[in-house]
Short mmCIF file of C-alpha atoms in Angstrom, two decimals:
data_model
loop_
_atom_site.label_atom_id
_atom_site.label_comp_id
_atom_site.label_asym_id
_atom_site.label_seq_id
_atom_site.Cartn_x
_atom_site.Cartn_y
_atom_site.Cartn_z
CA MET A 1 -40.38 -4.76 -36.28
CA SER A 2 -40.78 -3.00 -39.54
CA GLY A 3 -40.32 0.33 -38.20
CA THR A 4 -42.51 3.53 -38.74
CA ALA A 5 -44.93 3.68 -41.81
CA GLU A 6 -43.56 5.86 -44.80
CA ARG A 7 -45.29 7.30 -47.82
CA HIS A 8 -44.12 5.87 -51.12
CA VAL A 9 -44.69 7.42 -54.59
CA VAL A 10 -45.35 4.76 -56.83
CA ALA A 11 -46.31 6.65 -60.00
CA ASP A 12 -48.26 9.31 -61.67
CA ALA A 13 -51.81 8.61 -61.29
CA ASP A 14 -52.48 8.67 -64.95
CA GLU A 15 -49.44 5.90 -65.50
CA ILE A 16 -51.89 3.15 -64.62
CA ASP A 17 -55.36 2.95 -66.96
CA ASN A 18 -58.55 1.54 -65.62
CA GLY A 19 -58.01 -2.12 -65.07
CA GLU A 20 -54.06 -2.10 -65.48
CA ARG A 21 -51.66 -2.26 -62.70
CA ILE A 22 -47.78 -1.86 -61.80
CA VAL A 23 -45.57 -3.96 -59.84
CA THR A 24 -43.24 -2.30 -57.71
CA GLN A 25 -40.53 -2.68 -54.80
CA ILE A 26 -41.22 -1.08 -51.59
CA LYS A 27 -39.08 -2.18 -48.56
CA GLY A 28 -38.37 -5.23 -49.94
CA ARG A 29 -41.80 -6.46 -50.80
CA GLU A 30 -43.10 -6.80 -54.17
CA ILE A 31 -46.29 -4.88 -54.47
CA THR A 32 -49.10 -4.82 -57.09
CA VAL A 33 -51.09 -1.55 -57.39
CA PHE A 34 -54.28 -1.81 -59.15
CA ARG A 35 -56.31 0.61 -60.73
CA TYR A 36 -60.10 -0.25 -61.10
CA ASP A 37 -63.38 1.36 -61.58
CA GLY A 38 -61.80 4.78 -60.27
CA ASP A 39 -60.16 3.45 -57.36
CA TYR A 40 -56.47 2.09 -56.33
CA TYR A 41 -55.56 -1.07 -54.65
CA ALA A 42 -52.20 -2.18 -53.41
CA TYR A 43 -51.58 -5.96 -52.50
CA LEU A 44 -48.62 -7.90 -51.72
CA ASN A 45 -47.76 -9.92 -54.81
CA TRP A 46 -47.48 -13.21 -52.88
CA CYS A 47 -50.12 -15.59 -53.13
CA ALA A 48 -51.41 -17.20 -49.56
CA HIS A 49 -51.28 -20.50 -51.30
CA GLN A 50 -47.65 -21.21 -52.41
CA GLY A 51 -46.20 -17.85 -52.80
CA GLY A 52 -47.15 -17.38 -56.54
CA PRO A 53 -46.90 -14.06 -58.05
CA CYS A 54 -50.94 -13.57 -57.80
CA GLY A 55 -50.41 -9.71 -58.64
CA GLU A 56 -49.24 -10.61 -61.97
CA GLY A 57 -52.38 -12.82 -62.94
CA THR A 58 -55.47 -12.18 -65.17
CA LEU A 59 -58.32 -9.76 -64.03
CA THR A 60 -61.56 -11.76 -65.24
CA GLY A 61 -64.92 -12.44 -64.09
CA THR A 62 -66.05 -15.74 -62.33
CA SER A 63 -68.79 -18.04 -62.05
CA ILE A 64 -71.57 -17.08 -59.57
CA ALA A 65 -74.11 -19.25 -58.44
CA SER A 66 -76.99 -19.64 -55.79
CA TYR A 67 -79.62 -22.12 -55.08
CA ASP A 68 -83.21 -21.07 -54.52
CA ARG A 69 -84.73 -23.73 -51.95
CA GLU A 70 -88.09 -22.78 -52.72
CA THR A 71 -88.09 -23.42 -56.35
CA GLY A 72 -85.18 -25.93 -56.38
CA GLU A 73 -83.47 -23.91 -59.38
CA VAL A 74 -79.83 -23.02 -59.56
CA ASP A 75 -79.07 -19.41 -60.82
CA SER A 76 -75.53 -19.54 -62.32
CA TYR A 77 -73.95 -16.56 -64.42
CA TRP A 78 -70.64 -15.42 -65.21
CA GLY A 79 -70.09 -11.92 -63.24
CA ARG A 80 -67.91 -9.49 -61.80
CA GLU A 81 -66.11 -9.18 -65.05
CA GLY A 82 -62.77 -7.43 -64.36
CA GLU A 83 -62.81 -7.64 -60.61
CA ILE A 84 -61.42 -11.05 -60.03
CA LEU A 85 -57.74 -11.62 -59.46
CA ASN A 86 -56.37 -15.00 -60.39
CA CYS A 87 -53.02 -16.35 -59.45
CA PRO A 88 -51.19 -17.29 -62.42
CA TRP A 89 -49.79 -20.60 -60.82
CA HIS A 90 -52.71 -22.42 -59.51
CA GLY A 91 -55.50 -20.04 -60.20
CA TRP A 92 -56.53 -19.03 -56.59
CA GLU A 93 -59.14 -16.14 -57.22
CA TYR A 94 -59.15 -13.20 -54.91
CA ASP A 95 -61.67 -10.18 -54.79
CA LEU A 96 -59.80 -7.47 -56.40
CA THR A 97 -61.79 -4.75 -54.10
CA THR A 98 -61.20 -6.44 -50.86
CA GLY A 99 -58.41 -8.95 -51.27
CA ASP A 100 -60.52 -11.75 -50.00
CA CYS A 101 -59.81 -15.43 -51.36
CA LEU A 102 -63.07 -16.60 -52.92
CA SER A 103 -62.32 -20.25 -51.84
CA ARG A 104 -60.96 -19.96 -48.52
CA THR A 105 -62.87 -18.09 -45.76
CA GLY A 106 -60.36 -15.97 -43.78
CA VAL A 107 -57.60 -15.76 -46.44
CA THR A 108 -57.00 -12.29 -47.56
CA LEU A 109 -54.07 -10.71 -49.55
CA PRO A 110 -52.12 -8.29 -47.37
CA SER A 111 -52.92 -4.75 -48.61
CA TYR A 112 -51.74 -1.23 -48.27
CA PRO A 113 -53.20 2.12 -47.91
CA VAL A 114 -53.35 3.79 -51.32
CA GLU A 115 -53.82 7.58 -51.94
CA ILE A 116 -53.66 10.09 -54.88
CA GLU A 117 -51.80 13.11 -53.85
CA ASP A 118 -51.04 16.02 -56.26
CA GLY A 119 -51.69 13.54 -59.39
CA GLU A 120 -49.20 11.04 -57.65
CA ILE A 121 -49.97 7.39 -56.44
CA VAL A 122 -49.00 7.10 -52.71
CA VAL A 123 -48.78 3.81 -50.93
CA THR A 124 -48.05 3.62 -47.03
CA LEU A 125 -46.05 0.96 -45.73
CA MET B 1 -21.46 -35.04 -55.52
CA ALA B 2 -21.93 -31.89 -54.31
CA SER B 3 -24.50 -29.42 -55.36
CA THR B 4 -23.25 -26.94 -58.29
CA ALA B 5 -26.36 -24.74 -58.14
CA GLU B 6 -25.87 -21.43 -56.14
CA LYS B 7 -28.64 -21.70 -53.99
CA THR B 8 -30.47 -18.68 -52.18
CA THR B 9 -33.49 -20.72 -51.37
CA PRO B 10 -34.28 -22.47 -47.86
CA PHE B 11 -32.59 -25.41 -49.30
CA ALA B 12 -28.95 -23.85 -49.50
CA ASP B 13 -27.65 -26.57 -46.91
CA THR B 14 -30.01 -29.36 -47.83
CA THR B 15 -29.80 -31.91 -50.78
CA VAL B 16 -33.08 -31.63 -52.54
CA VAL B 17 -34.38 -34.72 -55.18
CA ASP B 18 -37.49 -33.84 -57.21
CA THR B 19 -38.99 -36.98 -58.11
CA ASP B 20 -41.44 -35.66 -60.81
CA VAL B 21 -40.30 -33.01 -63.28
CA HIS B 22 -42.07 -33.12 -66.80
CA LEU B 23 -40.86 -31.93 -70.10
CA SER B 24 -43.06 -30.42 -72.78
CA ILE B 25 -41.47 -31.54 -76.13
CA PRO B 26 -42.82 -29.70 -79.05
CA PHE B 27 -44.08 -32.55 -81.42
CA ASP B 28 -42.08 -31.36 -84.32
CA GLU B 29 -38.96 -31.60 -82.59
CA LEU B 30 -40.17 -35.32 -81.26
CA ALA B 31 -40.96 -36.21 -84.86
CA GLU B 32 -37.20 -35.83 -85.95
CA TYR B 33 -36.68 -38.74 -83.52
CA CYS B 34 -39.02 -41.05 -85.22
CA ASP B 35 -38.55 -43.06 -88.26
CA GLU B 36 -41.30 -43.03 -91.20
CA PRO B 37 -44.12 -43.50 -91.28
CA TYR B 38 -44.21 -42.23 -87.61
CA ARG B 39 -42.29 -38.87 -88.21
CA SER B 40 -44.89 -37.68 -90.82
CA ILE B 41 -47.56 -39.01 -88.48
CA THR B 42 -46.00 -36.81 -85.67
CA LYS B 43 -45.38 -33.60 -87.52
CA TYR B 44 -48.80 -33.41 -89.53
CA PRO B 45 -51.30 -35.08 -87.33
CA THR B 46 -55.05 -34.58 -87.76
CA TYR B 47 -55.52 -32.81 -84.45
CA THR B 48 -52.78 -33.79 -82.25
CA PRO B 49 -50.44 -36.76 -82.19
CA VAL B 50 -51.11 -37.55 -78.56
CA HIS B 51 -54.88 -37.12 -77.72
CA ARG B 52 -55.29 -35.48 -74.35
CA GLY B 53 -59.18 -34.82 -74.26
CA GLY B 54 -60.66 -31.47 -74.53
CA TRP B 55 -60.92 -30.42 -70.94
CA ASN B 56 -60.56 -26.96 -69.82
CA ARG B 57 -57.43 -27.35 -67.85
CA TYR B 58 -56.29 -23.80 -67.64
CA MET B 59 -59.41 -22.45 -66.54
CA GLY B 60 -59.70 -20.40 -69.77
CA GLY B 61 -56.37 -18.75 -69.14
CA LYS B 62 -56.77 -17.98 -65.53
CA ILE B 63 -53.78 -20.40 -64.96
CA GLU B 64 -50.90 -19.64 -67.15
CA THR B 65 -48.58 -22.48 -68.59
CA GLU B 66 -45.17 -22.38 -67.99
CA LYS B 67 -44.19 -25.11 -70.23
CA GLN B 68 -41.58 -22.76 -72.01
CA ASN B 69 -39.40 -23.16 -68.88
CA VAL B 70 -38.75 -27.04 -69.82
CA GLN B 71 -38.09 -26.78 -73.31
CA THR B 72 -34.52 -26.36 -73.04
CA ALA B 73 -31.89 -27.96 -70.63
CA ASP B 74 -30.75 -24.33 -69.64
CA ALA B 75 -34.30 -23.21 -69.06
CA LEU B 76 -35.18 -26.12 -66.70
CA TYR B 77 -31.80 -25.83 -64.81
CA GLU B 78 -32.68 -22.24 -64.36
CA LYS B 79 -36.14 -22.67 -63.11
CA ILE B 80 -35.97 -25.98 -61.11
CA CYS B 81 -32.13 -26.11 -59.91
CA VAL B 82 -31.66 -22.29 -59.25
CA GLU B 83 -35.02 -20.78 -58.51
CA PHE B 84 -36.48 -23.72 -56.73
CA GLY B 85 -33.31 -24.86 -55.22
CA ILE B 86 -33.68 -28.70 -56.70
CA ASP B 87 -30.35 -30.25 -56.79
CA TYR B 88 -31.33 -33.36 -58.69
CA PRO B 89 -34.44 -33.28 -60.75
CA LEU B 90 -35.52 -36.72 -61.71
CA ILE B 91 -36.88 -35.71 -65.24
CA ASN B 92 -39.47 -37.75 -67.36
CA ALA B 93 -40.32 -36.81 -70.87
CA PHE B 94 -44.14 -36.67 -70.10
CA PRO B 95 -45.09 -39.34 -72.81
CA VAL B 96 -48.86 -39.78 -72.57
CA LEU B 97 -48.42 -43.04 -74.65
CA ASN B 98 -51.61 -44.86 -73.48
CA SER B 99 -53.61 -42.63 -75.58
CA VAL B 100 -51.91 -43.08 -78.67
CA PRO B 101 -54.39 -45.49 -80.53
CA GLU B 102 -51.68 -47.39 -82.62
CA ASP B 103 -49.60 -49.64 -80.64
CA ASP B 104 -46.79 -49.59 -83.03
CA ARG B 105 -46.76 -45.76 -82.91
CA ALA B 106 -46.65 -45.70 -79.42
CA VAL B 107 -43.83 -48.13 -79.32
CA GLU B 108 -41.95 -45.60 -81.82
CA LEU B 109 -42.73 -42.66 -79.77
CA MET B 110 -41.09 -44.55 -76.55
CA TYR B 111 -37.70 -44.70 -78.67
CA ALA B 112 -38.13 -41.06 -79.56
CA TYR B 113 -38.92 -39.64 -76.10
CA ASN B 114 -36.04 -41.82 -74.80
CA ASP B 115 -33.43 -40.41 -77.20
CA TYR B 116 -34.87 -36.81 -76.86
CA LEU B 117 -34.40 -36.95 -73.24
CA LEU B 118 -30.96 -38.11 -73.34
CA ASP B 119 -29.73 -35.75 -76.28
CA ASN B 120 -31.43 -32.85 -75.02
CA PHE B 121 -31.37 -32.80 -71.46
CA LEU B 122 -29.65 -35.65 -69.44
CA ASP B 123 -26.46 -35.19 -71.59
CA GLU B 124 -26.42 -31.47 -70.55
CA TYR B 125 -26.13 -31.19 -66.75
CA ASP B 126 -24.36 -33.71 -64.72
CA GLN B 127 -27.35 -33.46 -61.94
CA PHE B 128 -30.08 -34.13 -64.33
CA LEU B 129 -31.32 -37.66 -63.66
CA GLY B 130 -34.03 -39.13 -66.03
CA LEU B 131 -36.65 -41.94 -66.16
CA CYS B 132 -36.91 -44.18 -69.16
CA THR B 133 -40.23 -44.05 -70.96
CA VAL B 134 -41.95 -47.39 -71.47
CA ALA B 135 -44.72 -48.10 -73.62
CA THR B 136 -46.65 -50.88 -72.02
CA GLN B 137 -48.70 -52.06 -75.34
CA GLU B 138 -45.58 -54.28 -76.09
CA PRO B 139 -44.14 -55.53 -73.19
CA GLU B 140 -41.39 -57.78 -74.70
CA THR B 141 -40.36 -54.68 -76.91
CA ALA B 142 -40.45 -52.24 -73.64
CA ALA B 143 -38.12 -54.96 -71.94
CA GLU B 144 -35.60 -54.51 -74.66
CA GLU B 145 -35.88 -50.85 -74.79
CA ILE B 146 -35.28 -51.08 -70.83
CA ASP B 147 -31.83 -53.20 -71.72
CA ARG B 148 -30.81 -50.35 -73.99
CA MET B 149 -31.51 -47.43 -71.95
CA ALA B 150 -30.15 -49.00 -68.46
CA THR B 151 -26.88 -48.75 -70.12
CA GLU B 152 -27.00 -44.90 -69.55
CA LYS B 153 -25.88 -43.57 -66.61
CA SER B 154 -28.20 -40.83 -65.97
CA ILE B 155 -31.47 -43.19 -66.24
CA GLU B 156 -32.59 -44.15 -62.53
CA GLY B 157 -35.86 -45.72 -63.26
CA LEU B 158 -38.95 -46.34 -65.47
CA TYR B 159 -41.77 -43.96 -66.02
CA LEU B 160 -44.92 -46.11 -66.95
CA LEU B 161 -48.17 -44.15 -67.41
CA ASN B 162 -50.63 -46.34 -65.41
CA SER B 163 -53.90 -44.31 -66.61
CA GLY B 164 -55.02 -46.34 -69.52
CA ALA B 165 -52.76 -49.27 -69.30
CA GLN B 166 -54.67 -52.48 -70.28
CA PRO B 167 -54.85 -54.81 -68.92
CA PRO B 168 -53.94 -53.40 -65.27
CA LEU B 169 -49.97 -53.24 -64.51
CA GLY B 170 -49.92 -56.36 -62.15
CA ASP B 171 -51.14 -58.66 -64.92
CA PRO B 172 -48.34 -61.09 -65.65
CA VAL B 173 -48.11 -60.15 -69.34
CA TYR B 174 -45.76 -57.38 -67.81
CA ASP B 175 -43.58 -59.44 -65.94
CA VAL B 176 -41.07 -59.02 -68.70
CA ILE B 177 -40.98 -55.40 -67.83
CA TYR B 178 -40.24 -55.95 -64.28
CA GLN B 179 -37.89 -58.59 -64.64
CA ALA B 180 -35.83 -56.23 -67.04
CA ALA B 181 -36.10 -53.59 -64.43
CA GLU B 182 -34.87 -55.71 -61.53
CA GLU B 183 -32.09 -57.11 -63.56
CA ASN B 184 -30.88 -53.79 -64.48
CA GLY B 185 -31.43 -52.05 -61.17
CA LEU B 186 -34.20 -49.68 -62.32
CA HIS B 187 -36.92 -48.53 -60.22
CA VAL B 188 -40.46 -48.34 -61.52
CA ALA B 189 -42.18 -45.34 -61.32
CA TYR B 190 -46.15 -45.03 -62.16
CA HIS B 191 -47.70 -41.88 -63.04
CA ALA B 192 -51.43 -41.29 -63.72
CA SER B 193 -52.97 -38.87 -66.11
CA ALA B 194 -56.44 -37.19 -66.57
CA GLY B 195 -58.34 -36.73 -69.81
CA ALA B 196 -57.70 -39.12 -72.55
CA PRO B 197 -55.94 -41.63 -70.55
CA PHE B 198 -58.34 -41.73 -67.47
CA ALA B 199 -61.23 -42.00 -70.28
CA LYS B 200 -59.75 -45.34 -71.70
CA ASP B 201 -60.03 -46.76 -67.96
CA PHE B 202 -63.27 -44.99 -67.04
CA PRO B 203 -65.02 -44.17 -70.09
CA VAL B 204 -68.58 -43.87 -68.46
CA GLN B 205 -67.12 -41.28 -65.77
CA ASP B 206 -65.22 -39.28 -68.23
CA THR B 207 -68.31 -38.77 -70.44
CA GLN B 208 -70.84 -38.40 -67.54
CA PHE B 209 -68.88 -35.70 -65.60
CA ASN B 210 -69.28 -32.28 -66.53
CA ARG B 211 -66.49 -30.43 -65.30
CA PHE B 212 -62.52 -31.05 -65.21
CA LEU B 213 -62.52 -30.76 -61.51
CA GLU B 214 -64.21 -33.88 -61.26
CA ASN B 215 -62.41 -35.81 -63.76
CA HIS B 216 -58.95 -34.60 -62.27
CA MET B 217 -60.02 -35.36 -58.54
CA LEU B 218 -60.20 -39.04 -59.19
CA ALA B 219 -57.98 -39.63 -62.53
CA HIS B 220 -54.88 -39.83 -60.34
CA PRO B 221 -55.93 -41.56 -57.19
CA TRP B 222 -58.24 -44.26 -59.15
CA ALA B 223 -55.48 -45.18 -61.50
CA HIS B 224 -52.82 -45.55 -58.45
CA MET B 225 -55.64 -47.77 -56.71
CA MET B 226 -56.00 -50.06 -59.90
CA THR B 227 -52.57 -50.36 -60.05
CA MET B 228 -51.72 -51.07 -56.61
CA SER B 229 -54.48 -53.52 -56.24
CA SER B 230 -53.41 -55.22 -59.54
CA LEU B 231 -49.74 -55.33 -58.32
CA ILE B 232 -50.57 -56.82 -54.66
CA VAL B 233 -53.12 -59.21 -55.81
CA ASN B 234 -51.14 -60.66 -58.58
CA GLY B 235 -48.06 -60.79 -56.20
CA THR B 236 -45.80 -58.53 -58.18
CA PRO B 237 -43.56 -57.29 -55.48
CA ALA B 238 -43.46 -60.80 -54.03
CA LYS B 239 -42.03 -61.95 -57.44
CA PHE B 240 -39.59 -59.10 -57.75
CA PRO B 241 -38.51 -58.73 -54.40
CA ASP B 242 -35.46 -56.67 -55.35
CA LEU B 243 -37.60 -54.14 -57.09
CA ASN B 244 -38.79 -50.86 -55.65
CA PHE B 245 -42.00 -48.95 -57.28
CA SER B 246 -43.36 -45.45 -56.77
CA PHE B 247 -46.54 -43.75 -57.28
CA LEU B 248 -46.11 -40.37 -58.63
CA GLU B 249 -48.79 -37.62 -58.65
CA ALA B 250 -51.74 -38.42 -56.46
CA GLY B 251 -50.38 -37.07 -53.16
CA VAL B 252 -50.34 -39.16 -49.96
CA SER B 253 -53.28 -39.33 -48.35
CA TRP B 254 -54.95 -42.17 -50.50
CA VAL B 255 -52.21 -44.63 -49.25
CA PRO B 256 -53.52 -45.04 -45.87
CA TYR B 257 -56.73 -45.72 -47.14
CA MET B 258 -55.29 -48.52 -49.25
CA MET B 259 -53.16 -50.16 -47.09
CA PHE B 260 -55.60 -50.78 -44.35
CA ARG B 261 -58.46 -51.77 -46.67
CA PHE B 262 -56.22 -54.09 -48.09
CA ASN B 263 -55.12 -55.88 -45.06
CA LYS B 264 -58.77 -56.30 -44.15
CA GLU B 265 -59.84 -57.68 -47.53
CA TYR B 266 -56.63 -59.91 -48.02
CA SER B 267 -57.42 -61.68 -44.63
CA MET B 268 -60.97 -62.46 -45.82
CA ARG B 269 -59.80 -63.45 -49.29
CA ARG B 270 -55.91 -64.75 -48.93
CA SER B 271 -56.52 -67.28 -51.70
CA GLU B 272 -57.05 -65.00 -54.30
CA ALA B 273 -53.56 -63.70 -53.87
CA PRO B 274 -51.54 -66.65 -52.94
CA LEU B 275 -48.37 -65.19 -53.74
CA LEU B 276 -48.10 -62.94 -50.95
CA GLU B 277 -45.97 -63.81 -48.15
CA LYS B 278 -46.71 -60.82 -45.73
CA SER B 279 -49.58 -58.38 -45.31
CA PRO B 280 -50.35 -55.83 -48.04
CA GLU B 281 -49.47 -53.12 -45.67
CA GLU B 282 -45.83 -54.48 -45.42
CA TYR B 283 -45.38 -54.88 -49.30
CA ILE B 284 -46.32 -51.18 -49.47
CA ARG B 285 -44.29 -50.24 -46.57
CA ASP B 286 -41.30 -52.06 -47.92
CA GLN B 287 -41.26 -51.70 -51.66
CA PHE B 288 -43.79 -48.84 -52.70
CA TYR B 289 -42.83 -45.12 -52.39
CA ILE B 290 -45.08 -42.08 -52.37
CA SER B 291 -44.25 -38.86 -54.27
CA THR B 292 -45.79 -35.81 -52.36
CA GLN B 293 -47.38 -33.81 -54.73
CA PRO B 294 -50.31 -32.78 -54.60
CA ILE B 295 -49.75 -32.22 -51.09
CA GLY B 296 -53.34 -32.35 -49.43
CA GLU B 297 -54.43 -29.21 -48.07
CA PRO B 298 -56.85 -29.89 -45.01
CA ASN B 299 -57.89 -26.88 -43.29
CA ASP B 300 -55.91 -27.81 -40.33
CA PRO B 301 -52.43 -28.44 -40.99
CA ASN B 302 -52.10 -30.81 -38.11
CA HIS B 303 -54.18 -33.44 -40.21
CA LEU B 304 -51.73 -33.44 -42.95
CA GLN B 305 -49.06 -34.26 -40.43
CA GLN B 306 -50.91 -37.16 -38.90
CA ILE B 307 -51.06 -38.64 -42.65
CA ILE B 308 -47.41 -38.16 -42.96
CA ASP B 309 -46.83 -39.71 -39.55
CA VAL B 310 -48.99 -42.82 -40.55
CA MET B 311 -46.98 -43.01 -43.75
CA GLY B 312 -43.55 -42.51 -42.25
CA THR B 313 -40.80 -40.62 -43.92
CA ASP B 314 -39.32 -43.58 -45.19
CA SER B 315 -41.96 -43.79 -47.86
CA LEU B 316 -42.42 -40.20 -48.92
CA MET B 317 -40.24 -38.30 -51.53
CA LEU B 318 -40.64 -34.60 -52.56
CA SER B 319 -42.10 -33.94 -56.05
CA THR B 320 -43.11 -30.84 -57.81
CA ASP B 321 -44.61 -31.90 -60.81
CA TYR B 322 -43.38 -28.83 -62.52
CA PRO B 323 -44.62 -27.16 -64.94
CA HIS B 324 -48.08 -28.77 -64.90
CA TRP B 325 -50.52 -26.55 -63.43
CA ASP B 326 -51.25 -28.41 -60.27
CA PHE B 327 -47.69 -28.20 -59.49
CA ASP B 328 -46.28 -27.94 -55.90
CA HIS B 329 -43.85 -25.36 -55.10
CA PRO B 330 -41.12 -27.10 -53.17
CA ASP B 331 -41.36 -24.82 -50.26
CA ALA B 332 -45.17 -25.87 -49.38
CA LEU B 333 -44.03 -29.20 -48.10
CA ASP B 334 -40.90 -27.80 -46.66
CA GLN B 335 -42.86 -25.73 -44.71
CA GLN B 336 -44.76 -28.43 -43.51
CA VAL B 337 -42.06 -30.45 -42.57
CA ARG B 338 -40.13 -27.70 -40.84
CA GLN B 339 -43.25 -27.12 -38.70
CA PHE B 340 -44.01 -30.52 -37.56
CA GLY B 341 -40.83 -32.61 -38.16
CA ASP B 342 -37.29 -32.94 -37.26
CA GLU B 343 -34.21 -32.07 -39.34
CA GLU B 344 -33.98 -36.11 -40.06
CA ALA B 345 -37.59 -36.25 -41.19
CA ARG B 346 -36.98 -33.38 -43.50
CA GLU B 347 -33.63 -34.93 -45.04
CA ARG B 348 -35.64 -37.93 -45.85
CA ILE B 349 -38.42 -36.39 -47.57
CA LEU B 350 -36.44 -33.90 -49.52
CA SER B 351 -33.76 -36.41 -50.56
CA GLY B 352 -33.12 -39.46 -48.54
CA THR B 353 -36.13 -41.42 -49.25
CA ALA B 354 -35.52 -40.97 -53.23
CA ILE B 355 -31.89 -41.67 -52.85
CA GLU B 356 -32.97 -45.21 -51.40
CA ALA B 357 -35.58 -45.90 -53.58
CA PHE B 358 -34.13 -45.07 -56.93
CA GLU B 359 -30.80 -46.21 -55.56
CA LEU B 360 -29.23 -43.03 -56.56
CA SER B 361 -25.42 -42.58 -56.73
CA ILE B 362 -25.12 -39.06 -55.81
#
């Protein structure tokens, strides 16, 4: 058992700019805390594929496509700029806002609650 | 020889051989190992001295290249031996010689790659083992180079790029290479490549595909299927019964398909492969070895285990393909083997099979 969840001050809230991140160690786990569009997200820095440092990968957009069965046309565009986390080892894509892997149903990065208290980023783990 | 790296990985008590570790040699450094006019051509190429095609390999930067980790012996040792826990990397220079348009320059680069590998890597660490680069464009010259390199203790086999080798590598024109390999006790490893070498064998497909995913999906298995077909039909393993061959970087799952289809086709058309003295499956099981990367990722891991069981651990050798973008971390295969196999199976895949296939004296 990992014991009781504790609160960990990671940094001052203004230490991370929008679209930036910090990598920190909590209870022996490497965790990446992101700030994006006013929200904070904390994920384990361990790709579900082969354990690559996914939390250190680029934040980009990705290709999104849909097929209209009525017209037979494909609508394809580059979107979600800044919201897609890419593992630097093999390019596995994760949705920064949910931790969900874009290519594997049911695969989600472990996440941890993040709150801002008195101007500090607090991760509960 | 005992492991000298202090390992903290799951491999602490296990010997591990990695059968596919690549270098990434800066061309200006390689140029210094060439005579003129090849030195200047390599140093001042029009675009690049060895064409690889213009495909989007790194997904616009989403995948990071780690090539700097294999550009010095110390960096490679730190990454492969210490961090990954590999005891004995079988290092190849990653020569993409089949996309060098001039045959004489490919031959000069063969010498350069070999000397560079020896000077900068194999002479630096006792546990670094190497594969001799072979330019297949001039088989007689290649055989002489094999004789030269075979005197080096750290050279355990040959590295033949099969993508773009013309004619296919079972053609009798290459028998001098296999003869030299057999006489010198060297293993023959085939390695495929996407991009320009693939385009040489499959120009229509290369130009018609619109995404690198399509190209890369097929480049490695198609090259290996071609080579395996050519070897078996020409009877190469029957001609050279003391020779072992391996197929690097197409994973494992393509092999059962080839074995079983080959048995069927051979029985219908035996007279087209009259040198064979046993079934294709037996040649594949007896003389052909398969490196594991890129290990398949079925949705149900049981299915990968079924493929491994069909092949048997006597044919399978761990490989990472580091530092290329589709490398396998060694733990990925090890976790599979730990989940489904016993310690003996694990020992075979992590080192025992490679020790047998390459006749490693470790």
